Short mmCIF file of C-alpha atoms in Angstrom, two decimals:
data_model
loop_
_atom_site.label_atom_id
_atom_site.label_comp_id
_atom_site.label_asym_id
_atom_site.label_seq_id
_atom_site.Cartn_x
_atom_site.Cartn_y
_atom_site.Cartn_z
CA MET Z 1174 47.48 73.21 109.83
CA ASP Z 1175 51.22 73.46 110.45
CA TYR Z 1176 52.65 73.30 106.95
CA LEU Z 1177 56.21 73.81 108.15
CA LYS Z 1178 56.05 70.81 110.49
CA TRP Z 1179 54.43 68.75 107.77
CA SER Z 1180 57.17 69.83 105.35
CA GLN Z 1181 59.86 68.73 107.82
CA GLU Z 1182 58.24 65.30 108.11
CA TYR Z 1183 58.49 64.88 104.34
CA TYR Z 1184 62.15 65.95 104.37
CA GLU Z 1185 62.88 63.48 107.19
CA GLU Z 1186 61.16 60.72 105.26
CA ALA Z 1187 63.23 61.63 102.19
CA GLU Z 1188 66.40 61.18 104.27
CA LYS Z 1189 65.27 57.70 105.33
CA VAL Z 1190 64.57 56.77 101.73
CA LEU Z 1191 68.00 58.08 100.71
CA ARG Z 1192 69.65 55.89 103.36
CA ASN Z 1193 67.78 52.86 101.99
CA ILE Z 1194 68.90 53.72 98.45
CA SER Z 1195 72.48 53.93 99.64
CA ARG Z 1196 72.22 50.59 101.45
CA LEU Z 1197 70.79 48.90 98.35
CA LYS Z 1198 73.43 50.43 96.08
CA ASP Z 1199 76.13 49.13 98.41
CA SER Z 1200 74.60 45.65 98.28
CA LEU Z 1201 74.56 45.53 94.47
CA SER Z 1202 78.10 44.16 94.33
CA SER Z 1203 77.19 41.15 96.47
CA VAL Z 1204 73.66 40.47 95.29
CA PRO Z 1205 73.12 37.24 93.32
CA ALA Z 1206 72.81 37.66 89.56
CA ASP Z 1207 69.14 36.63 89.56
CA LYS Z 1208 68.30 39.38 92.11
CA TYR Z 1209 70.40 42.14 90.52
CA ARG Z 1210 67.66 43.50 88.25
CA THR Z 1211 65.10 43.39 91.07
CA THR Z 1212 67.44 45.37 93.32
CA GLU Z 1213 68.03 47.94 90.56
CA ASN Z 1214 64.25 48.27 90.14
CA MET Z 1215 63.84 48.79 93.87
CA ILE Z 1216 66.47 51.53 93.78
CA SER Z 1217 64.65 53.17 90.89
CA MET Z 1218 61.32 53.07 92.73
CA LEU Z 1219 62.91 54.47 95.88
CA ARG Z 1220 64.44 57.33 93.86
CA THR Z 1221 60.95 58.21 92.63
CA ILE Z 1222 59.66 58.16 96.21
CA TYR Z 1223 62.64 60.29 97.33
CA TYR Z 1224 61.96 62.95 94.70
CA GLU Z 1225 58.26 62.95 95.54
CA CYS Z 1226 59.06 63.50 99.21
CA ILE Z 1227 61.47 66.33 98.40
CA ASN Z 1228 59.00 68.02 96.04
CA THR Z 1229 56.11 67.66 98.47
CA GLY Z 1230 58.26 68.99 101.32
CA ALA Z 1231 59.26 71.99 99.22
CA HIS Z 1232 55.64 72.63 98.25
CA LEU Z 1233 54.52 72.50 101.88
CA ALA Z 1234 57.37 74.79 102.96
CA LEU Z 1235 56.26 77.31 100.34
CA LYS Z 1236 52.69 76.95 101.56
CA ALA Z 1237 53.88 77.67 105.13
CA LYS Z 1238 55.70 80.78 103.92
CA GLU Z 1239 52.60 82.00 102.06
CA SER Z 1240 50.41 81.27 105.09
CA ALA Z 1241 52.73 83.27 107.36
CA LYS Z 1242 52.79 86.15 104.89
CA ASN Z 1243 48.97 86.21 104.62
CA ALA Z 1244 48.58 86.05 108.40
CA ALA Z 1245 50.79 89.13 108.87
#
């Protein structure tokens, strides 16, 4: 299993999520009042997903480092 590649995929996914967060934050000023809270909730959920991706990517990168060290 290539933990480093897997880790990179999580980091790339985190970047995509971050772009979506940014897009939604930019749209907050023009969103109708009845959709404002929903958009804020979506941003909050995406932040959770972003942090999960970052943490998982970091964990997998550490796993790759440990795997390389054990193989040597």
